[in-house]
Amino acid sequence: MPKVTLINPDDTRTELEVAVGDSVMRAATAAGLDGIVGDCGGGLSCSTCHVVIVDDAYFAKAPEISPTEDQMLDFTAMDREPNSRLSCQLVMTDEMDGLVVRVADPQL
Ligand code: FES
């Protein structure tokens, strides 16, 4: 199963296995990680699942940003960065195995 590493706001790292077709947000909230809120359950209406992809190569492998996600990224609590994504839209593929993301702080 593909793995993702989340760099938490306190600089600890959490490695999670994420099933292909599942989102990073769902895996993180199921694991009880506080840094990812995911208030809207992946409905692209809360922006509380903000992460920054550390490696540009993985940013290119990630699913394309939809116009709605692009708009929502302008309303995140932490300022948007060039590699910002909403983790509910980061749906895992085998190609994304090894993804590392920094959890945005704050989310609210
Ligand atoms: S969980 Fe709400 S926008 Fe991602």
mmCIF file of C-alpha atoms and ligand atoms in Angstrom:
data_model
loop_
_atom_site.group_PDB
_atom_site.id
_atom_site.type_symbol
_atom_site.label_atom_id
_atom_site.label_comp_id
_atom_site.label_asym_id
_atom_site.label_seq_id
_atom_site.Cartn_x
_atom_site.Cartn_y
_atom_site.Cartn_z
ATOM 1 C CA MET A 1 0.000 0.000 0.000
ATOM 2 C CA PRO A 2 1.378 3.492 -0.795
ATOM 3 C CA LYS A 3 2.794 5.448 2.119
ATOM 4 C CA VAL A 4 2.643 9.132 2.936
ATOM 5 C CA THR A 5 4.663 10.973 5.571
ATOM 6 C CA LEU A 6 3.074 13.944 7.291
ATOM 7 C CA ILE A 7 5.304 16.522 8.993
ATOM 8 C CA ASN A 8 3.173 17.697 11.872
ATOM 9 C CA PRO A 9 3.140 21.296 13.209
ATOM 10 C CA ASP A 10 5.398 20.181 16.112
ATOM 11 C CA ASP A 11 7.904 18.804 13.559
ATOM 12 C CA THR A 12 7.208 15.167 14.423
ATOM 13 C CA ARG A 13 6.594 12.884 11.473
ATOM 14 C CA THR A 14 3.768 10.440 11.012
ATOM 15 C CA GLU A 15 3.894 7.774 8.321
ATOM 16 C CA LEU A 16 0.576 6.423 7.126
ATOM 17 C CA GLU A 17 -0.417 3.774 4.638
ATOM 18 C CA VAL A 18 -3.105 5.154 2.354
ATOM 19 C CA ALA A 19 -5.100 2.819 0.146
ATOM 20 C CA VAL A 20 -5.096 3.632 -3.558
ATOM 21 C CA GLY A 21 -8.214 5.705 -4.186
ATOM 22 C CA ASP A 22 -8.382 7.026 -0.627
ATOM 23 C CA SER A 23 -7.432 10.604 0.240
ATOM 24 C CA VAL A 24 -4.627 11.762 2.500
ATOM 25 C CA MET A 25 -7.225 13.694 4.534
ATOM 26 C CA ARG A 26 -9.287 10.565 5.203
ATOM 27 C CA ALA A 27 -6.255 8.555 6.216
ATOM 28 C CA ALA A 28 -5.008 11.333 8.507
ATOM 29 C CA THR A 29 -8.334 11.906 10.248
ATOM 30 C CA ALA A 30 -8.910 8.152 10.605
ATOM 31 C CA ALA A 31 -5.510 7.965 12.309
ATOM 32 C CA GLY A 32 -6.554 10.752 14.683
ATOM 33 C CA LEU A 33 -3.980 13.306 13.578
ATOM 34 C CA ASP A 34 -4.956 16.644 15.117
ATOM 35 C CA GLY A 35 -3.303 18.777 12.442
ATOM 36 C CA ILE A 36 -5.762 17.810 9.702
ATOM 37 C CA VAL A 37 -9.294 18.904 10.594
ATOM 38 C CA GLY A 38 -11.276 18.051 7.462
ATOM 39 C CA ASP A 39 -14.456 19.719 8.703
ATOM 40 C CA CYS A 40 -16.457 19.241 5.516
ATOM 41 C CA GLY A 41 -15.521 15.585 5.042
ATOM 42 C CA GLY A 42 -13.886 16.206 1.699
ATOM 43 C CA GLY A 43 -16.619 18.343 0.173
ATOM 44 C CA LEU A 44 -14.224 21.151 -0.797
ATOM 45 C CA SER A 45 -15.954 23.688 1.388
ATOM 46 C CA CYS A 46 -13.794 24.126 4.507
ATOM 47 C CA SER A 47 -10.070 24.384 3.605
ATOM 48 C CA THR A 48 -9.130 22.803 6.963
ATOM 49 C CA CYS A 49 -7.152 19.989 5.354
ATOM 50 C CA HIS A 50 -4.379 22.208 3.963
ATOM 51 C CA VAL A 51 -0.964 20.620 3.383
ATOM 52 C CA VAL A 52 2.153 21.608 1.472
ATOM 53 C CA ILE A 53 3.851 19.014 -0.707
ATOM 54 C CA VAL A 54 7.560 19.056 0.147
ATOM 55 C CA ASP A 55 9.008 17.657 -3.076
ATOM 56 C CA ASP A 56 8.195 19.313 -6.417
ATOM 57 C CA ALA A 57 8.349 15.911 -8.152
ATOM 58 C CA TYR A 58 5.395 14.718 -6.082
ATOM 59 C CA PHE A 59 3.504 17.941 -6.696
ATOM 60 C CA ALA A 60 3.647 17.055 -10.392
ATOM 61 C CA LYS A 61 2.437 13.480 -9.723
ATOM 62 C CA ALA A 62 -0.538 14.577 -7.628
ATOM 63 C CA PRO A 63 -4.008 14.845 -9.157
ATOM 64 C CA GLU A 64 -4.580 18.092 -11.030
ATOM 65 C CA ILE A 65 -5.965 20.997 -9.000
ATOM 66 C CA SER A 66 -9.587 21.660 -9.871
ATOM 67 C CA PRO A 67 -10.836 25.241 -10.222
ATOM 68 C CA THR A 68 -12.792 24.833 -6.962
ATOM 69 C CA GLU A 69 -9.754 23.600 -5.016
ATOM 70 C CA ASP A 70 -7.737 26.445 -6.508
ATOM 71 C CA GLN A 71 -10.281 28.965 -5.222
ATOM 72 C CA MET A 72 -10.501 27.314 -1.786
ATOM 73 C CA LEU A 73 -6.724 27.432 -1.399
ATOM 74 C CA ASP A 74 -7.021 31.216 -1.365
ATOM 75 C CA PHE A 75 -9.041 30.990 1.878
ATOM 76 C CA THR A 76 -6.804 28.794 4.020
ATOM 77 C CA ALA A 77 -5.925 29.925 7.548
ATOM 78 C CA MET A 78 -2.206 29.578 6.803
ATOM 79 C CA ASP A 79 -1.153 31.451 3.689
ATOM 80 C CA ARG A 80 -1.089 29.421 0.519
ATOM 81 C CA GLU A 81 2.341 28.313 -0.719
ATOM 82 C CA PRO A 82 3.338 27.287 -4.258
ATOM 83 C CA ASN A 83 2.950 23.554 -3.441
ATOM 84 C CA SER A 84 -0.169 23.906 -1.296
ATOM 85 C CA ARG A 85 -2.957 21.361 -1.730
ATOM 86 C CA LEU A 86 -6.116 20.389 0.083
ATOM 87 C CA SER A 87 -5.403 16.880 1.332
ATOM 88 C CA CYS A 88 -8.983 15.745 0.685
ATOM 89 C CA GLN A 89 -8.130 16.107 -2.988
ATOM 90 C CA LEU A 90 -4.864 14.165 -2.734
ATOM 91 C CA VAL A 91 -6.254 10.810 -3.785
ATOM 92 C CA MET A 92 -3.524 8.210 -3.556
ATOM 93 C CA THR A 93 -2.114 6.353 -6.514
ATOM 94 C CA ASP A 94 0.774 3.884 -6.558
ATOM 95 C CA GLU A 95 2.846 6.620 -8.216
ATOM 96 C CA MET A 96 2.423 8.824 -5.151
ATOM 97 C CA ASP A 97 4.035 6.269 -2.821
ATOM 98 C CA GLY A 98 6.609 8.127 -0.698
ATOM 99 C CA LEU A 99 4.745 11.454 -0.713
ATOM 100 C CA VAL A 100 5.828 13.838 2.068
ATOM 101 C CA VAL A 101 3.573 16.719 3.084
ATOM 102 C CA ARG A 102 3.884 19.434 5.704
ATOM 103 C CA VAL A 103 0.671 19.966 7.623
ATOM 104 C CA ALA A 104 -0.404 23.615 7.518
ATOM 105 C CA ASP A 105 -0.599 25.455 10.824
ATOM 106 C CA PRO A 106 -3.062 26.812 11.688
ATOM 107 C CA GLN A 107 -5.985 25.131 9.907
ATOM 108 C CA LEU A 108 -8.718 27.267 11.494
HETATM 109 S S1 FES B 1 -11.914 18.448 4.027
HETATM 110 FE FE1 FES B 1 -12.934 20.312 3.626
HETATM 111 S S2 FES B 1 -11.891 21.135 1.939
HETATM 112 FE FE2 FES B 1 -10.810 19.296 2.386
#
